[in-house]
């Protein structure tokens, strides 16, 4: 069995940048690393991602949204994450089940017990060994996310960034509550600093926890 690390946090927290950097570092150190993301990570889940993040789909009801995240995850786990872990790889995933609890549970305020059941249904016995929450104030994260959207004017994936400030506060708080409730799996890393500084924090969190090669 490999080692499964998930990167979580609000929009603009820096998790995707840090995930890429961690993958490069671990690959240089000789680890066999797979990087992937949710929603998405394989063609069917990427097609579901396009539906979920299309600003034209703003009429989507929260329950439909929740079920689409679960559907994308079921495919991604079966096609990508499960096989990679069985081959002994280190899988770094940009968002996973905790994003559903934070966004659909704390953010949209759907029943968190139901979400927990759907997460288990979609992911089966695949659970992260380590989850890093890149934490930063909502105004810092949204500021970075808006700058990114403005720089890439072709991007259509802006639906979530348009949500209210309060929604993102609930999500940030949700991630922190999830981390506090399961301290053995989670580490909260300060993501409000510079890229290199955060990378050092991320690597000192990951390296001691990796299985011996
Ligand atoms: P990303 O911007 O990190 O690629 O994530 C895409 C969006 O999807 C982001 O706004 C968070 C949202 N999301 C959920 O709402 N629930 C989920 O379960 C996942 C995986 C992502």
PDB file of C-alpha atoms and ligand atoms in Angstrom:
ATOM      1  CA  UNK A   1       0.000   0.000   0.000  1.00  0.00           C
ATOM      2  CA  UNK A   2       1.280   3.456  -0.889  1.00  0.00           C
ATOM      3  CA  UNK A   3       0.792   6.696   0.989  1.00  0.00           C
ATOM      4  CA  UNK A   4      -2.105   9.068   0.350  1.00  0.00           C
ATOM      5  CA  UNK A   5      -1.719  12.796   1.063  1.00  0.00           C
ATOM      6  CA  UNK A   6      -4.484  15.308   0.434  1.00  0.00           C
ATOM      7  CA  UNK A   7      -4.114  19.100   0.206  1.00  0.00           C
ATOM      8  CA  UNK A   8      -7.098  21.122   1.368  1.00  0.00           C
ATOM      9  CA  UNK A   9      -8.089  24.719   1.994  1.00  0.00           C
ATOM     10  CA  UNK A  10     -10.138  27.667   0.785  1.00  0.00           C
ATOM     11  CA  UNK A  11      -9.798  29.300  -2.637  1.00  0.00           C
ATOM     12  CA  UNK A  12      -6.392  30.887  -3.110  1.00  0.00           C
ATOM     13  CA  UNK A  13      -4.793  29.204  -0.078  1.00  0.00           C
ATOM     14  CA  UNK A  14      -1.884  28.049  -2.255  1.00  0.00           C
ATOM     15  CA  UNK A  15      -2.522  24.294  -2.026  1.00  0.00           C
ATOM     16  CA  UNK A  16      -2.139  23.588  -5.763  1.00  0.00           C
ATOM     17  CA  UNK A  17       1.205  25.406  -5.960  1.00  0.00           C
ATOM     18  CA  UNK A  18       2.405  23.637  -2.829  1.00  0.00           C
ATOM     19  CA  UNK A  19       1.242  20.258  -4.107  1.00  0.00           C
ATOM     20  CA  UNK A  20       3.254  20.702  -7.313  1.00  0.00           C
ATOM     21  CA  UNK A  21       6.325  21.764  -5.371  1.00  0.00           C
ATOM     22  CA  UNK A  22       5.998  18.871  -2.928  1.00  0.00           C
ATOM     23  CA  UNK A  23       5.671  16.442  -5.857  1.00  0.00           C
ATOM     24  CA  UNK A  24       8.845  17.830  -7.434  1.00  0.00           C
ATOM     25  CA  UNK A  25      10.750  17.586  -4.150  1.00  0.00           C
ATOM     26  CA  UNK A  26       9.592  14.036  -3.433  1.00  0.00           C
ATOM     27  CA  UNK A  27      10.354  12.910  -6.983  1.00  0.00           C
ATOM     28  CA  UNK A  28      13.868  14.357  -6.670  1.00  0.00           C
ATOM     29  CA  UNK A  29      14.258  12.381  -3.440  1.00  0.00           C
ATOM     30  CA  UNK A  30      13.445   9.200  -5.381  1.00  0.00           C
ATOM     31  CA  UNK A  31       9.824   8.621  -4.391  1.00  0.00           C
ATOM     32  CA  UNK A  32       7.318   7.345  -6.954  1.00  0.00           C
ATOM     33  CA  UNK A  33       4.754  10.157  -6.915  1.00  0.00           C
ATOM     34  CA  UNK A  34       1.343  10.561  -8.574  1.00  0.00           C
ATOM     35  CA  UNK A  35      -0.375  13.944  -8.542  1.00  0.00           C
ATOM     36  CA  UNK A  36      -4.078  14.343  -9.125  1.00  0.00           C
ATOM     37  CA  UNK A  37      -7.002  16.560  -8.175  1.00  0.00           C
ATOM     38  CA  UNK A  38     -10.713  16.676  -7.358  1.00  0.00           C
ATOM     39  CA  UNK A  39     -13.139  17.185  -8.839  1.00  0.00           C
ATOM     40  CA  UNK A  40     -11.431  15.536 -11.813  1.00  0.00           C
ATOM     41  CA  UNK A  41      -8.297  13.454 -12.182  1.00  0.00           C
ATOM     42  CA  UNK A  42      -9.559  11.217 -15.025  1.00  0.00           C
ATOM     43  CA  UNK A  43     -11.631  11.888 -18.176  1.00  0.00           C
ATOM     44  CA  UNK A  44     -15.088  11.065 -16.752  1.00  0.00           C
ATOM     45  CA  UNK A  45     -14.452  13.024 -13.538  1.00  0.00           C
ATOM     46  CA  UNK A  46     -13.009  15.910 -15.581  1.00  0.00           C
ATOM     47  CA  UNK A  47     -16.265  16.005 -17.578  1.00  0.00           C
ATOM     48  CA  UNK A  48     -18.203  16.190 -14.289  1.00  0.00           C
ATOM     49  CA  UNK A  49     -15.825  18.955 -13.116  1.00  0.00           C
ATOM     50  CA  UNK A  50     -16.660  21.010 -16.193  1.00  0.00           C
ATOM     51  CA  UNK A  51     -20.381  20.790 -15.318  1.00  0.00           C
ATOM     52  CA  UNK A  52     -19.788  21.636 -11.642  1.00  0.00           C
ATOM     53  CA  UNK A  53     -17.596  24.680 -12.252  1.00  0.00           C
ATOM     54  CA  UNK A  54     -19.395  26.173 -15.253  1.00  0.00           C
ATOM     55  CA  UNK A  55     -20.744  29.604 -14.279  1.00  0.00           C
ATOM     56  CA  UNK A  56     -23.721  28.945 -16.625  1.00  0.00           C
ATOM     57  CA  UNK A  57     -24.864  26.219 -14.197  1.00  0.00           C
ATOM     58  CA  UNK A  58     -25.642  28.592 -11.338  1.00  0.00           C
ATOM     59  CA  UNK A  59     -29.171  27.071 -11.111  1.00  0.00           C
ATOM     60  CA  UNK A  60     -27.713  23.775  -9.858  1.00  0.00           C
ATOM     61  CA  UNK A  61     -29.286  22.813  -6.536  1.00  0.00           C
ATOM     62  CA  UNK A  62     -26.927  21.915  -3.643  1.00  0.00           C
ATOM     63  CA  UNK A  63     -28.032  18.261  -3.593  1.00  0.00           C
ATOM     64  CA  UNK A  64     -27.286  17.799  -7.309  1.00  0.00           C
ATOM     65  CA  UNK A  65     -23.906  19.415  -6.723  1.00  0.00           C
ATOM     66  CA  UNK A  66     -23.158  17.071  -3.807  1.00  0.00           C
ATOM     67  CA  UNK A  67     -24.070  13.990  -5.844  1.00  0.00           C
ATOM     68  CA  UNK A  68     -21.910  15.097  -8.770  1.00  0.00           C
ATOM     69  CA  UNK A  69     -18.887  15.520  -6.472  1.00  0.00           C
ATOM     70  CA  UNK A  70     -19.550  12.014  -5.152  1.00  0.00           C
ATOM     71  CA  UNK A  71     -19.921  10.595  -8.682  1.00  0.00           C
ATOM     72  CA  UNK A  72     -16.669  12.205  -9.827  1.00  0.00           C
ATOM     73  CA  UNK A  73     -14.908  10.826  -6.730  1.00  0.00           C
ATOM     74  CA  UNK A  74     -16.177   7.271  -7.238  1.00  0.00           C
ATOM     75  CA  UNK A  75     -14.702   7.248 -10.741  1.00  0.00           C
ATOM     76  CA  UNK A  76     -11.445   8.906  -9.687  1.00  0.00           C
ATOM     77  CA  UNK A  77     -10.874   6.532  -6.772  1.00  0.00           C
ATOM     78  CA  UNK A  78     -11.595   3.470  -8.925  1.00  0.00           C
ATOM     79  CA  UNK A  79      -9.542   4.604 -11.882  1.00  0.00           C
ATOM     80  CA  UNK A  80      -6.618   6.551 -10.416  1.00  0.00           C
ATOM     81  CA  UNK A  81      -6.169   6.713  -6.638  1.00  0.00           C
ATOM     82  CA  UNK A  82      -6.911   3.091  -5.726  1.00  0.00           C
ATOM     83  CA  UNK A  83      -4.633   1.546  -8.387  1.00  0.00           C
ATOM     84  CA  UNK A  84      -1.758   3.983  -7.632  1.00  0.00           C
ATOM     85  CA  UNK A  85      -1.901   3.205  -3.904  1.00  0.00           C
ATOM     86  CA  UNK A  86      -2.015  -0.535  -4.579  1.00  0.00           C
ATOM     87  CA  UNK A  87       1.154  -0.088  -6.659  1.00  0.00           C
ATOM     88  CA  UNK A  88       2.826   1.461  -3.619  1.00  0.00           C
ATOM     89  CA  UNK A  89       2.944   5.044  -4.937  1.00  0.00           C
ATOM     90  CA  UNK A  90       2.710   8.283  -3.030  1.00  0.00           C
ATOM     91  CA  UNK A  91      -0.496   9.965  -4.178  1.00  0.00           C
ATOM     92  CA  UNK A  92      -0.821  13.726  -3.721  1.00  0.00           C
ATOM     93  CA  UNK A  93      -4.397  14.840  -4.316  1.00  0.00           C
ATOM     94  CA  UNK A  94      -5.578  18.437  -4.606  1.00  0.00           C
ATOM     95  CA  UNK A  95      -8.828  18.285  -2.556  1.00  0.00           C
ATOM     96  CA  UNK A  96     -10.696  15.136  -1.500  1.00  0.00           C
ATOM     97  CA  UNK A  97     -13.518  14.135   0.878  1.00  0.00           C
ATOM     98  CA  UNK A  98     -12.778  16.945   3.351  1.00  0.00           C
ATOM     99  CA  UNK A  99     -13.585  19.523   0.663  1.00  0.00           C
ATOM    100  CA  UNK A 100     -17.066  18.014   0.388  1.00  0.00           C
ATOM    101  CA  UNK A 101     -17.549  18.286   4.143  1.00  0.00           C
ATOM    102  CA  UNK A 102     -16.191  21.841   4.190  1.00  0.00           C
ATOM    103  CA  UNK A 103     -17.935  23.197   1.056  1.00  0.00           C
ATOM    104  CA  UNK A 104     -21.203  21.254   0.882  1.00  0.00           C
ATOM    105  CA  UNK A 105     -21.433  20.634   4.656  1.00  0.00           C
ATOM    106  CA  UNK A 106     -20.168  23.775   6.388  1.00  0.00           C
ATOM    107  CA  UNK A 107     -20.501  26.064   3.320  1.00  0.00           C
ATOM    108  CA  UNK A 108     -23.859  25.013   1.843  1.00  0.00           C
ATOM    109  CA  UNK A 109     -25.019  23.615   5.172  1.00  0.00           C
ATOM    110  CA  UNK A 110     -26.136  20.216   3.884  1.00  0.00           C
ATOM    111  CA  UNK A 111     -26.349  17.371   6.406  1.00  0.00           C
ATOM    112  CA  UNK A 112     -22.772  16.466   7.340  1.00  0.00           C
ATOM    113  CA  UNK A 113     -23.693  12.950   8.413  1.00  0.00           C
ATOM    114  CA  UNK A 114     -25.168  12.281   4.973  1.00  0.00           C
ATOM    115  CA  UNK A 115     -22.043  13.755   3.367  1.00  0.00           C
ATOM    116  CA  UNK A 116     -19.897  11.470   5.495  1.00  0.00           C
ATOM    117  CA  UNK A 117     -21.886   8.471   4.240  1.00  0.00           C
ATOM    118  CA  UNK A 118     -21.587   9.606   0.621  1.00  0.00           C
ATOM    119  CA  UNK A 119     -17.854  10.143   1.070  1.00  0.00           C
ATOM    120  CA  UNK A 120     -17.516   6.579   2.324  1.00  0.00           C
ATOM    121  CA  UNK A 121     -19.683   5.278  -0.511  1.00  0.00           C
ATOM    122  CA  UNK A 122     -17.560   7.059  -3.119  1.00  0.00           C
ATOM    123  CA  UNK A 123     -14.106   6.482  -1.616  1.00  0.00           C
ATOM    124  CA  UNK A 124     -14.655   3.039  -0.074  1.00  0.00           C
ATOM    125  CA  UNK A 125     -11.791   2.169   2.213  1.00  0.00           C
ATOM    126  CA  UNK A 126      -9.454   4.750   0.655  1.00  0.00           C
ATOM    127  CA  UNK A 127      -8.738   7.388   3.265  1.00  0.00           C
ATOM    128  CA  UNK A 128      -5.933   9.941   3.341  1.00  0.00           C
ATOM    129  CA  UNK A 129      -2.986   9.029   5.570  1.00  0.00           C
ATOM    130  CA  UNK A 130      -2.184  12.715   5.895  1.00  0.00           C
ATOM    131  CA  UNK A 131      -4.237  15.835   5.132  1.00  0.00           C
ATOM    132  CA  UNK A 132      -2.624  19.248   4.966  1.00  0.00           C
ATOM    133  CA  UNK A 133      -4.930  22.217   5.377  1.00  0.00           C
ATOM    134  CA  UNK A 134      -3.300  25.312   3.892  1.00  0.00           C
ATOM    135  CA  UNK A 135      -4.895  27.979   6.022  1.00  0.00           C
ATOM    136  CA  UNK A 136      -5.095  31.706   5.323  1.00  0.00           C
ATOM    137  CA  UNK A 137      -7.576  34.521   5.961  1.00  0.00           C
ATOM    138  CA  UNK A 138     -10.475  34.579   3.480  1.00  0.00           C
ATOM    139  CA  UNK A 139      -9.531  38.019   2.151  1.00  0.00           C
ATOM    140  CA  UNK A 140      -5.995  36.812   1.368  1.00  0.00           C
ATOM    141  CA  UNK A 141      -7.248  33.667  -0.399  1.00  0.00           C
ATOM    142  CA  UNK A 142      -9.997  35.387  -2.369  1.00  0.00           C
ATOM    143  CA  UNK A 143      -7.594  38.176  -3.343  1.00  0.00           C
ATOM    144  CA  UNK A 144      -5.189  35.618  -4.816  1.00  0.00           C
ATOM    145  CA  UNK A 145      -8.013  33.693  -6.516  1.00  0.00           C
ATOM    146  CA  UNK A 146      -9.422  36.843  -8.128  1.00  0.00           C
ATOM    147  CA  UNK A 147      -5.978  37.857  -9.380  1.00  0.00           C
ATOM    148  CA  UNK A 148      -5.647  34.417 -10.984  1.00  0.00           C
ATOM    149  CA  UNK A 149      -9.057  34.650 -12.674  1.00  0.00           C
ATOM    150  CA  UNK A 150      -8.335  38.144 -13.988  1.00  0.00           C
ATOM    151  CA  UNK A 151      -4.977  36.982 -15.371  1.00  0.00           C
ATOM    152  CA  UNK A 152      -6.569  34.033 -17.237  1.00  0.00           C
ATOM    153  CA  UNK A 153      -9.570  35.668 -18.863  1.00  0.00           C
ATOM    154  CA  UNK A 154     -10.447  32.408 -20.665  1.00  0.00           C
ATOM    155  CA  UNK A 155     -11.204  30.654 -17.376  1.00  0.00           C
ATOM    156  CA  UNK A 156     -14.832  29.602 -16.971  1.00  0.00           C
ATOM    157  CA  UNK A 157     -14.272  27.949 -13.619  1.00  0.00           C
ATOM    158  CA  UNK A 158     -15.268  30.956 -11.568  1.00  0.00           C
ATOM    159  CA  UNK A 159     -18.557  29.886 -10.038  1.00  0.00           C
ATOM    160  CA  UNK A 160     -17.238  29.194  -6.550  1.00  0.00           C
ATOM    161  CA  UNK A 161     -15.070  32.268  -6.350  1.00  0.00           C
ATOM    162  CA  UNK A 162     -18.208  34.389  -6.867  1.00  0.00           C
ATOM    163  CA  UNK A 163     -19.780  33.103  -3.663  1.00  0.00           C
ATOM    164  CA  UNK A 164     -20.200  35.376  -0.691  1.00  0.00           C
ATOM    165  CA  UNK A 165     -17.482  36.174   1.778  1.00  0.00           C
ATOM    166  CA  UNK A 166     -19.516  34.581   4.585  1.00  0.00           C
ATOM    167  CA  UNK A 167     -19.711  31.304   2.668  1.00  0.00           C
ATOM    168  CA  UNK A 168     -15.923  31.173   2.495  1.00  0.00           C
ATOM    169  CA  UNK A 169     -15.603  32.043   6.177  1.00  0.00           C
ATOM    170  CA  UNK A 170     -17.807  29.038   6.979  1.00  0.00           C
ATOM    171  CA  UNK A 171     -15.632  26.841   4.758  1.00  0.00           C
ATOM    172  CA  UNK A 172     -12.408  27.990   6.372  1.00  0.00           C
ATOM    173  CA  UNK A 173     -13.910  27.415   9.786  1.00  0.00           C
ATOM    174  CA  UNK A 174     -15.119  23.988   8.606  1.00  0.00           C
ATOM    175  CA  UNK A 175     -11.627  22.906   7.581  1.00  0.00           C
ATOM    176  CA  UNK A 176     -10.259  24.056  10.944  1.00  0.00           C
ATOM    177  CA  UNK A 177     -12.982  22.167  12.816  1.00  0.00           C
ATOM    178  CA  UNK A 178     -12.359  19.002  10.783  1.00  0.00           C
ATOM    179  CA  UNK A 179      -8.633  19.303  11.520  1.00  0.00           C
ATOM    180  CA  UNK A 180      -9.233  19.776  15.244  1.00  0.00           C
ATOM    181  CA  UNK A 181     -11.551  16.753  15.370  1.00  0.00           C
ATOM    182  CA  UNK A 182      -9.024  14.426  13.718  1.00  0.00           C
ATOM    183  CA  UNK A 183      -5.654  15.743  14.785  1.00  0.00           C
ATOM    184  CA  UNK A 184      -3.893  12.454  13.983  1.00  0.00           C
ATOM    185  CA  UNK A 185      -4.555  12.789  10.256  1.00  0.00           C
ATOM    186  CA  UNK A 186      -4.594  16.561   9.754  1.00  0.00           C
ATOM    187  CA  UNK A 187      -1.928  19.221   9.882  1.00  0.00           C
ATOM    188  CA  UNK A 188      -2.826  22.878   9.531  1.00  0.00           C
ATOM    189  CA  UNK A 189      -0.102  24.822   7.713  1.00  0.00           C
ATOM    190  CA  UNK A 190      -0.015  28.617   7.581  1.00  0.00           C
ATOM    191  CA  UNK A 191      -0.537  29.453   3.902  1.00  0.00           C
ATOM    192  CA  UNK A 192      -0.574  33.221   4.240  1.00  0.00           C
ATOM    193  CA  UNK A 193       3.180  33.672   3.774  1.00  0.00           C
ATOM    194  CA  UNK A 194       5.370  33.464   0.688  1.00  0.00           C
ATOM    195  CA  UNK A 195       5.627  30.395  -1.554  1.00  0.00           C
ATOM    196  CA  UNK A 196       9.112  29.273  -0.385  1.00  0.00           C
ATOM    197  CA  UNK A 197       8.321  29.837   3.262  1.00  0.00           C
ATOM    198  CA  UNK A 198       5.129  27.769   2.979  1.00  0.00           C
ATOM    199  CA  UNK A 199       6.971  25.062   1.029  1.00  0.00           C
ATOM    200  CA  UNK A 200       9.377  24.628   3.951  1.00  0.00           C
ATOM    201  CA  UNK A 201       6.424  24.221   6.328  1.00  0.00           C
ATOM    202  CA  UNK A 202       4.770  21.711   3.990  1.00  0.00           C
ATOM    203  CA  UNK A 203       7.920  19.611   3.529  1.00  0.00           C
ATOM    204  CA  UNK A 204       8.658  19.490   7.262  1.00  0.00           C
ATOM    205  CA  UNK A 205       5.096  18.242   7.707  1.00  0.00           C
ATOM    206  CA  UNK A 206       5.319  15.553   5.031  1.00  0.00           C
ATOM    207  CA  UNK A 207       8.854  14.100   5.174  1.00  0.00           C
ATOM    208  CA  UNK A 208       8.817  12.628   8.703  1.00  0.00           C
ATOM    209  CA  UNK A 209       5.478  10.935   8.038  1.00  0.00           C
ATOM    210  CA  UNK A 210       6.370   9.100   4.851  1.00  0.00           C
ATOM    211  CA  UNK A 211       6.829   5.334   5.051  1.00  0.00           C
ATOM    212  CA  UNK A 212      10.420   4.087   4.805  1.00  0.00           C
ATOM    213  CA  UNK A 213      11.442   3.226   1.274  1.00  0.00           C
TER     214      UNK A 213
HETATM  215  P1  LIG B   1     -10.157  23.953  -7.085  1.00  0.00           P
HETATM  216  O1  LIG B   1     -10.423  25.389  -7.401  1.00  0.00           O
HETATM  217  O2  LIG B   1      -9.319  23.741  -5.889  1.00  0.00           O
HETATM  218  O3  LIG B   1      -9.701  23.158  -8.281  1.00  0.00           O
HETATM  219  O4  LIG B   1     -11.564  23.324  -6.664  1.00  0.00           O
HETATM  220  C1  LIG B   1     -12.669  23.464  -7.451  1.00  0.00           C
HETATM  221  C2  LIG B   1     -13.863  23.928  -6.654  1.00  0.00           C
HETATM  222  O5  LIG B   1     -14.638  22.801  -6.263  1.00  0.00           O
HETATM  223  C3  LIG B   1     -13.557  24.688  -5.405  1.00  0.00           C
HETATM  224  O6  LIG B   1     -14.364  25.846  -5.377  1.00  0.00           O
HETATM  225  C4  LIG B   1     -13.995  23.790  -4.292  1.00  0.00           C
HETATM  226  C5  LIG B   1     -15.064  22.954  -4.937  1.00  0.00           C
HETATM  227  N1  LIG B   1     -15.281  21.629  -4.342  1.00  0.00           N
HETATM  228  C6  LIG B   1     -16.430  21.400  -3.594  1.00  0.00           C
HETATM  229  O7  LIG B   1     -17.248  22.296  -3.413  1.00  0.00           O
HETATM  230  N2  LIG B   1     -16.636  20.151  -3.090  1.00  0.00           N
HETATM  231  C7  LIG B   1     -15.768  19.118  -3.280  1.00  0.00           C
HETATM  232  O8  LIG B   1     -15.998  17.998  -2.814  1.00  0.00           O
HETATM  233  C8  LIG B   1     -14.568  19.386  -4.051  1.00  0.00           C
HETATM  234  C9  LIG B   1     -13.580  18.286  -4.284  1.00  0.00           C
HETATM  235  C10 LIG B   1     -14.375  20.649  -4.554  1.00  0.00           C
END
